[in-house]
Tab-separated table of C-alpha atoms in Angstrom:
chain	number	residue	atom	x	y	z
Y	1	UNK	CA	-64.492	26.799	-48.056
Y	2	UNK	CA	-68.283	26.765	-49.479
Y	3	UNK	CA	-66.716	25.442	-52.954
Y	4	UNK	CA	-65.162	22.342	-51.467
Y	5	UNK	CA	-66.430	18.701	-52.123
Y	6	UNK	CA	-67.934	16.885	-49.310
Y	7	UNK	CA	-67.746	12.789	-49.292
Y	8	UNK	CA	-70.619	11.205	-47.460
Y	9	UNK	CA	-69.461	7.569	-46.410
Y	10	UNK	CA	-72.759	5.207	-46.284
Y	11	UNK	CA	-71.922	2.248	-45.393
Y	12	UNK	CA	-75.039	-0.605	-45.934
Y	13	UNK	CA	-75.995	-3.428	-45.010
Y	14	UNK	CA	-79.593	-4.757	-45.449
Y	15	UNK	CA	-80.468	-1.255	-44.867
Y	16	UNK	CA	-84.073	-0.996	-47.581
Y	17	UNK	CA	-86.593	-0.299	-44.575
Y	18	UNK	CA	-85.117	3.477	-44.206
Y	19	UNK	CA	-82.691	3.747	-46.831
Y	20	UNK	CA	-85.072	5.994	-49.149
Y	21	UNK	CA	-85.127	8.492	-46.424
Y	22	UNK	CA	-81.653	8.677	-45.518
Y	23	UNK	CA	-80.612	9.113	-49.180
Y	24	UNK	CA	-83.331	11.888	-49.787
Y	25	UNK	CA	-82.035	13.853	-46.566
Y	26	UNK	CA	-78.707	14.263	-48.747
Y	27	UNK	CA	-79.874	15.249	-51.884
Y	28	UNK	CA	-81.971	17.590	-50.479
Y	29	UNK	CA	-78.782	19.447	-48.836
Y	30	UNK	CA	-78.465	23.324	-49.510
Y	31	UNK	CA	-75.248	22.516	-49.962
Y	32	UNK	CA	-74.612	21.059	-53.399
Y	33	UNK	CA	-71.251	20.021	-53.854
Y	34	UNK	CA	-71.168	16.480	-52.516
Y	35	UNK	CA	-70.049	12.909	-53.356
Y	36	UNK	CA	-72.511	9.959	-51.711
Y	37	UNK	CA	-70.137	7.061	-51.149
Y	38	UNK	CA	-72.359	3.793	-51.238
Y	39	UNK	CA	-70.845	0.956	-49.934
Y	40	UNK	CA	-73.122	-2.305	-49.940
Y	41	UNK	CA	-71.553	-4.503	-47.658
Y	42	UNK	CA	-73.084	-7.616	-49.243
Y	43	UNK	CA	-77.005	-6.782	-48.648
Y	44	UNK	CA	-79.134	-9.716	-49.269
Y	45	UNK	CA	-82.474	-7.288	-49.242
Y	46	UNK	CA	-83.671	-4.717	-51.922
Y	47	UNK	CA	-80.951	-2.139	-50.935
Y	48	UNK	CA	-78.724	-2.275	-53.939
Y	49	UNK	CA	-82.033	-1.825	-56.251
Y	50	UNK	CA	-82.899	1.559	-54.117
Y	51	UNK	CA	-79.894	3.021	-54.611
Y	52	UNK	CA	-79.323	2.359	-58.008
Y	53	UNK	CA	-82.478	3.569	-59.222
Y	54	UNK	CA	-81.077	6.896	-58.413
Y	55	UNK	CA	-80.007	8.800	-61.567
Y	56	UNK	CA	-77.922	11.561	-59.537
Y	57	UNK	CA	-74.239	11.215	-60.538
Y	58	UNK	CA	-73.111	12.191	-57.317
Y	59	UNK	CA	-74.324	8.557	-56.046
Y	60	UNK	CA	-71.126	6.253	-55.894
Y	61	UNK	CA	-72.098	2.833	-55.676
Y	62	UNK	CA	-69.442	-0.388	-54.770
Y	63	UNK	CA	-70.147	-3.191	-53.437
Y	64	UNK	CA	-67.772	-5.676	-50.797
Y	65	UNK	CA	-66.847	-8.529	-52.416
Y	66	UNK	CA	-67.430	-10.750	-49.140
Y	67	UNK	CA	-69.457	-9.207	-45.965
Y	68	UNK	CA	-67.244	-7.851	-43.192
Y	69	UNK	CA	-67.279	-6.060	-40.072
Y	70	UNK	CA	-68.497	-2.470	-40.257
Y	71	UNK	CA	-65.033	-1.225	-39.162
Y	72	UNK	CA	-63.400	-2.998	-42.031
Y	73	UNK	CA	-66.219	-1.756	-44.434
Y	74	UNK	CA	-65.815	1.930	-43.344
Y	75	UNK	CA	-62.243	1.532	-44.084
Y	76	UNK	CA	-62.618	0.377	-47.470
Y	77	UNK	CA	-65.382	3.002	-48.168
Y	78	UNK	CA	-63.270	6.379	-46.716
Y	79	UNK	CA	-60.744	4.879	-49.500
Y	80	UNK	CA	-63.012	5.750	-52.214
Y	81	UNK	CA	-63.509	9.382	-51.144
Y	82	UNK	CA	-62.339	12.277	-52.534
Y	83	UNK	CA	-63.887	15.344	-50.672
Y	84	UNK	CA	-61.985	17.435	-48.987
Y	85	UNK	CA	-64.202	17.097	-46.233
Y	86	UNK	CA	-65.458	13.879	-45.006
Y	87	UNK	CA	-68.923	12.922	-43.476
Y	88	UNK	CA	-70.939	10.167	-42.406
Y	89	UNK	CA	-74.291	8.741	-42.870
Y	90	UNK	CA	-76.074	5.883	-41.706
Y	91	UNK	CA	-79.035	4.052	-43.767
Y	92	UNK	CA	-81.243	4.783	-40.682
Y	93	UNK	CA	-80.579	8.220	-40.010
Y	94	UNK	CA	-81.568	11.321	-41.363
Y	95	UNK	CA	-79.722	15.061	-41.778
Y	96	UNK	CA	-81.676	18.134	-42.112
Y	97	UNK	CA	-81.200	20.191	-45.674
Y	98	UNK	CA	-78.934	22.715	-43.695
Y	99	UNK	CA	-76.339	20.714	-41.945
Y	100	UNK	CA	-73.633	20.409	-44.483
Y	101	UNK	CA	-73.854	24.303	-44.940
Y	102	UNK	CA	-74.340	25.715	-41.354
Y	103	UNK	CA	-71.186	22.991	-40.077
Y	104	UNK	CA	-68.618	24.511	-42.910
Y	105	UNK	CA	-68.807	27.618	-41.330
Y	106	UNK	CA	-67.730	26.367	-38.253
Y	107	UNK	CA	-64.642	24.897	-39.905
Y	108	UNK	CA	-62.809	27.871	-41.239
Y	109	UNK	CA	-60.171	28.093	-39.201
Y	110	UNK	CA	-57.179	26.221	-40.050
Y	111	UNK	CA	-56.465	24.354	-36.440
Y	112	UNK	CA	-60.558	23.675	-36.781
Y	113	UNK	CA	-59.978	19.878	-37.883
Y	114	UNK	CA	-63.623	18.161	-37.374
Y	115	UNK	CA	-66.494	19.753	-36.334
Y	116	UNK	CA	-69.772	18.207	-34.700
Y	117	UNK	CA	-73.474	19.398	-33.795
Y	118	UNK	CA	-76.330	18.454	-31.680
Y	119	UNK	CA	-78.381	15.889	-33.224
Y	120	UNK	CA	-82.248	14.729	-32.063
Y	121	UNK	CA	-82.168	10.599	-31.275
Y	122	UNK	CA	-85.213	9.600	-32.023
Y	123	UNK	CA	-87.749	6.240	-32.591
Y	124	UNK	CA	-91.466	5.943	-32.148
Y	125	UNK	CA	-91.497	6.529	-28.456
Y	126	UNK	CA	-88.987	9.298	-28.119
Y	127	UNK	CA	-87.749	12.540	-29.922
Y	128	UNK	CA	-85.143	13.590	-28.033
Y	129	UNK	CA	-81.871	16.439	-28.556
Y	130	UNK	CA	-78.443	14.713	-28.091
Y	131	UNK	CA	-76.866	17.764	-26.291
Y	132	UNK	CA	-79.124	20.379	-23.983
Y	133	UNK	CA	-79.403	23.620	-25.810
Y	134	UNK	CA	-76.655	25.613	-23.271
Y	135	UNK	CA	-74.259	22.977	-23.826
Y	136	UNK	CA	-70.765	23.725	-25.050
Y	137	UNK	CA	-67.639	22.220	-25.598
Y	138	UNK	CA	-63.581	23.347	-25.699
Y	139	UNK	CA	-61.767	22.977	-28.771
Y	140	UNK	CA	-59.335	20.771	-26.916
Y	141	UNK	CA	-61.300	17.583	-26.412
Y	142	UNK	CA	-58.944	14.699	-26.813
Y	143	UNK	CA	-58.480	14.192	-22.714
Y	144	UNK	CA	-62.338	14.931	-22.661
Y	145	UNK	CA	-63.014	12.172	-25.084
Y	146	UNK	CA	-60.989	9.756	-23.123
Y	147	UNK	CA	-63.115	10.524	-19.849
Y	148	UNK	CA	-66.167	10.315	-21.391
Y	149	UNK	CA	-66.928	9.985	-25.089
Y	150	UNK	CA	-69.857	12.101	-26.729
Y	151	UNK	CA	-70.113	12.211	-30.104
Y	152	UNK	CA	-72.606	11.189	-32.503
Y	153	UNK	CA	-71.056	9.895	-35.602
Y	154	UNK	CA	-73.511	11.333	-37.688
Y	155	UNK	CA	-72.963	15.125	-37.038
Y	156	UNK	CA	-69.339	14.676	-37.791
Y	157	UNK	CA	-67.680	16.401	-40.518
Y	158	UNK	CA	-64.133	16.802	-40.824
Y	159	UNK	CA	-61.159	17.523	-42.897
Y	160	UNK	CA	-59.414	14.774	-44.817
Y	161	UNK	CA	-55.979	16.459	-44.468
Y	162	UNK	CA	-56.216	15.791	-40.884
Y	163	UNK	CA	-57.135	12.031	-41.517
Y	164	UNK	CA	-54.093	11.940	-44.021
Y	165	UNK	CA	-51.595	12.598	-40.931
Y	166	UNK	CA	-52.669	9.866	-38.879
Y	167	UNK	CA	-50.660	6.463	-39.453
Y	168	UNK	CA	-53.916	4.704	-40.271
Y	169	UNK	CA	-57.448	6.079	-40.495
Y	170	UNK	CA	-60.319	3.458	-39.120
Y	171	UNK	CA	-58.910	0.531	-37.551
Y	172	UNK	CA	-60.406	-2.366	-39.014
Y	173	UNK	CA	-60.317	-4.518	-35.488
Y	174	UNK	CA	-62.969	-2.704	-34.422
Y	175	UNK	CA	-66.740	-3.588	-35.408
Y	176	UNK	CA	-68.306	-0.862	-33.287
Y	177	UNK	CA	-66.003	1.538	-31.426
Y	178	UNK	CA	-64.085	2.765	-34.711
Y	179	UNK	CA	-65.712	5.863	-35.258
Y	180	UNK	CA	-64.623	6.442	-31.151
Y	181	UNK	CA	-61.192	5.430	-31.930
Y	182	UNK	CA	-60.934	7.608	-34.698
Y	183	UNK	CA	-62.188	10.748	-33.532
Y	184	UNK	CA	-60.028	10.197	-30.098
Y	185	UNK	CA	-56.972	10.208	-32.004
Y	186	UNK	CA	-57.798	12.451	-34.803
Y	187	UNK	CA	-58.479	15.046	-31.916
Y	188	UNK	CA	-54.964	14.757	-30.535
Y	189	UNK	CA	-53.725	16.517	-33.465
Y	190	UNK	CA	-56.381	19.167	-34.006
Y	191	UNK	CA	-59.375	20.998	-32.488
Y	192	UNK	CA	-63.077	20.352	-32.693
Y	193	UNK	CA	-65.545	23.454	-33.281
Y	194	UNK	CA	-69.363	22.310	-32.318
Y	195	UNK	CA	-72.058	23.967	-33.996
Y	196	UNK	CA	-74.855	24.284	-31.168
Y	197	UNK	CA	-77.786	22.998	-33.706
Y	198	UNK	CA	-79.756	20.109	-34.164
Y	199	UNK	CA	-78.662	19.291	-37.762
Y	200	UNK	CA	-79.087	15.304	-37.672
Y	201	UNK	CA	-81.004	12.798	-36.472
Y	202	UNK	CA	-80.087	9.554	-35.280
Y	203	UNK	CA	-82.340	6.316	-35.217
Y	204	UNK	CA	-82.467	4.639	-32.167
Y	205	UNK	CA	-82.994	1.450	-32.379
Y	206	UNK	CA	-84.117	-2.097	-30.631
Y	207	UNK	CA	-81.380	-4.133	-32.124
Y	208	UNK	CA	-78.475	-1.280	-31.609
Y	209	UNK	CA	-79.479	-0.902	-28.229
Y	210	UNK	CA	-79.323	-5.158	-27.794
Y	211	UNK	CA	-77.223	-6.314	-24.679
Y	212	UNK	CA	-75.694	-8.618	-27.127
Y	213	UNK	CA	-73.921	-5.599	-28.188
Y	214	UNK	CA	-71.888	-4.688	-24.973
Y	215	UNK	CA	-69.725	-7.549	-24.911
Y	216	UNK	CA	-67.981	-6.837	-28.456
Y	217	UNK	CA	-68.213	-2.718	-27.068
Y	218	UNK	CA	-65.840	-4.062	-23.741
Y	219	UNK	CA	-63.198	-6.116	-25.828
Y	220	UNK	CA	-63.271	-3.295	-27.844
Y	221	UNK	CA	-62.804	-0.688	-25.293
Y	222	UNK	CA	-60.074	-2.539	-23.375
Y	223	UNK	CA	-57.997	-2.618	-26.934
Y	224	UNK	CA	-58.928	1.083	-27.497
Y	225	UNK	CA	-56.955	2.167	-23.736
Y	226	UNK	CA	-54.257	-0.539	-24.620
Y	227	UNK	CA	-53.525	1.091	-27.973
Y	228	UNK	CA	-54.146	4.744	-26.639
Y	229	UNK	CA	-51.707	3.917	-23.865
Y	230	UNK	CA	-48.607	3.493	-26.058
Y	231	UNK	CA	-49.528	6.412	-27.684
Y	232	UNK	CA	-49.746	8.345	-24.457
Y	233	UNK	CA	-47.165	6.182	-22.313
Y	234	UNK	CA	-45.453	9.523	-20.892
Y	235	UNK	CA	-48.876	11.694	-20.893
Y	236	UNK	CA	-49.864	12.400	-17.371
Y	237	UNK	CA	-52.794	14.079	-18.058
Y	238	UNK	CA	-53.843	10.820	-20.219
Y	239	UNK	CA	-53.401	8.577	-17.293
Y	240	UNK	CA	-55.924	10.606	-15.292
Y	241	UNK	CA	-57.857	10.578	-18.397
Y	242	UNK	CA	-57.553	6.771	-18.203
Y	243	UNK	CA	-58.647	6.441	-14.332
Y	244	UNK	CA	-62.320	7.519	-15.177
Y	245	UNK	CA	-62.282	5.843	-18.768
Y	246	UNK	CA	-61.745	2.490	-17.006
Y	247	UNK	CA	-64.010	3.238	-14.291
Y	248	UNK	CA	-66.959	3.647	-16.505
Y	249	UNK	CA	-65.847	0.478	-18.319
Y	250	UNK	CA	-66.067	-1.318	-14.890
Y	251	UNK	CA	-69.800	0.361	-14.797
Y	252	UNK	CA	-70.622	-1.240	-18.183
Y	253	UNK	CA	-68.953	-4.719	-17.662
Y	254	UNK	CA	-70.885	-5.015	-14.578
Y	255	UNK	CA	-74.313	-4.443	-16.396
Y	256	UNK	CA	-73.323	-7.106	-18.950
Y	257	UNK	CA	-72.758	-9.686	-16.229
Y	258	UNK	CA	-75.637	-8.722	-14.512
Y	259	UNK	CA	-77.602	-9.826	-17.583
Y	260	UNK	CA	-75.781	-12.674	-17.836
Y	261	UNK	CA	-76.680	-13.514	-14.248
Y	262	UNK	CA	-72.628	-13.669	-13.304
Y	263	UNK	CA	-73.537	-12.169	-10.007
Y	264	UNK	CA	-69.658	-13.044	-8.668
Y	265	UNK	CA	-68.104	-11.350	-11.498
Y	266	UNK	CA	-70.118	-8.522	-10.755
Y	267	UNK	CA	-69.090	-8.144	-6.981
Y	268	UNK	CA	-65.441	-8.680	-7.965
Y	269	UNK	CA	-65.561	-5.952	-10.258
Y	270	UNK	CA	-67.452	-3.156	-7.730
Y	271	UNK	CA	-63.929	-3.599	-5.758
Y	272	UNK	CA	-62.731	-1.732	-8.579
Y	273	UNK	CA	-64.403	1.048	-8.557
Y	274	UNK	CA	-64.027	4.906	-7.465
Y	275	UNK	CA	-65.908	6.312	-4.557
Y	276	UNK	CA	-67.914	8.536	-6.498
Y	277	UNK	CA	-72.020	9.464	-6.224
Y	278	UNK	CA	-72.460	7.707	-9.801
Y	279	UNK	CA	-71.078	4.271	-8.254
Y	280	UNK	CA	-72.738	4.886	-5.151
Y	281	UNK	CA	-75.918	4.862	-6.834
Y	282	UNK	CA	-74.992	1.810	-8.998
Y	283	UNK	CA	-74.264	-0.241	-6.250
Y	284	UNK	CA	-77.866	0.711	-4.284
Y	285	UNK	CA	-79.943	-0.710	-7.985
Y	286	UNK	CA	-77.501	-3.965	-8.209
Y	287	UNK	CA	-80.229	-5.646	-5.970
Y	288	UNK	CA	-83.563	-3.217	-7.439
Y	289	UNK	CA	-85.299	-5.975	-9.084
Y	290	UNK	CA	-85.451	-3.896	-12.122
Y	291	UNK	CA	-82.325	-3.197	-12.787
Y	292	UNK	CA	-80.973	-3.713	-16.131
Y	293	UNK	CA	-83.963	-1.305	-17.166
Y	294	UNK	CA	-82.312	1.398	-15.194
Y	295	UNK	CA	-78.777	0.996	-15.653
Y	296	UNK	CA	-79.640	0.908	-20.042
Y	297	UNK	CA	-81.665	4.380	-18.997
Y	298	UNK	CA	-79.331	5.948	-16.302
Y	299	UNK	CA	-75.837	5.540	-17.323
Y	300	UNK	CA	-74.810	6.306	-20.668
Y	301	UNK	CA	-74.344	3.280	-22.135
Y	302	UNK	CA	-74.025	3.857	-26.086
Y	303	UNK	CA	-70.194	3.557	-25.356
């Protein structure tokens, strides 16, 4: 296992301010054996220049002929890999020099398919650990994913013979949920092992965080259940799966036309949802004058 290749997907786009560090954070891995998959999705800054100024062989670069969405990007970039294990990396985010080696041996075992760890999300304000330190997780996860998604995409490291029994890896429809869509149905036919360290770090930042974001995330999300739902048509423990996955979709829809000051749109959808103490206390802050402040803060919101 500690003499197989690992392909790092990097997907970029206009990614110079942090680029330096991300790329350092995998050369730097105690793990050697490693391909670094550079995909420049058309960058109009100094990113291709950083990257090529790199002499390490290991450093892949291609470039997009036209700019696309990052689903279709990721696509084209997992095509060039040749690991036998496959992770990702953002152009913002960093991984400590131990994570590719402490995460193999947490994916010995042969049903072990992907395997994730806790990860600090961090900016100038915050440093912050993804997961508390007691937390654990079954190997099991797809119905858990469906309820409520929580991985971060850049602890993930998993097999590629698992990706090669799916009928399609990333879907290219989606520009932000693919990496959710993936690992859903990439957990269906495997298990997940979690090693309980934090091994990455993830950049939070303004612009990810944007509200303009969480209309694209909704669309998304309501083609993620549609598509999950022929794949699960006869699954009864996916449909109660799918009652709390589209009740915190109601949560999130309602925050997006609360900033878009739809206030009827936001009383027609509170009809919808479950009696629960998490609803409750959304419907008490609908009139807090502060509100989209604590519903970003409060509910978990990333997805």
């Amino acid at each position: 296992m500690q003499d197989k290749k690992i392909s790092i997907i990097m997907n970029c786009y206009n990614g110079q301010d942090f680029l330096k560090e991300s790329i350092n954070s995998v050369i730097k891995q105690t793990y050697k054996k490693w391909e670094l998959i550079f995909y420049d999705n058309c960058s109009t800054d100094r990113s291709a220049q950083i990257v090529k100024k790199y002499k390490d062989k290991r450093i892949k670069y291609f470039k997009s002929k036209k700019n696309l969405n990052l689903g279709l990007a990721r696509k084209n970039a997992l095509s060039k890999a040749k690991g036998y294990f496959i992770a990702f990396l953002d152009t913002d985010d960093i991984w400590k020099k131990n994570k590719l080696r402490t995460q193999l041996k947490f994916l010995k075992n042969e049903e072990i398919g992907f395997c994730i760890s806790n990860s600090v999300f961090f900016n100038k304000f915050k440093y912050k650990n993804f997961y508390s330190k007691k937390k654990c997780f079954q190997k099991k996860v797809f119905y858990e994913l469906i309820k409520n998604y929580f991985i971060s995409f850049d602890t993930v490291i998993m097999k590629s013979k698992y990706l090669k029994k799916l009928d399609h890896t990333i879907d290219e429809r989606f520009n932000i949920i693919h990496d959710m869509d993936l690992l859903i149905r990439l957990s269906d036919i495997c298990e997940m092992n979690y090693a309980p360290f934090s091994l990455s770090k993830w950049r939070m930042r303004e612009e990810s965080l944007s509200y303009n974001n969480f209309n694209t995330i909704i669309k998304e999300k309501k083609i993620l259940i549609k598509k999950l739902d022929k794949l699960k048509k006869d699954d009864f423990r996916f449909k109660n799966s799918k009652i709390k996955y589209l009740d915190t979709l109601n949560r999130q829809e309602i925050l997006l036309f609360l900033s878009q000051k739809e206030i009827f749109k936001v009383f027609r959808l509170v009809k919808e949802l479950k009696v629960n103490m998490k609803n409750i206390i959304l419907i008490i802050l609908i009139f807090f004058p502060f509100k989209k402040y604590i519903f970003k803060n409060f509910f978990n919101l990333k997805y």
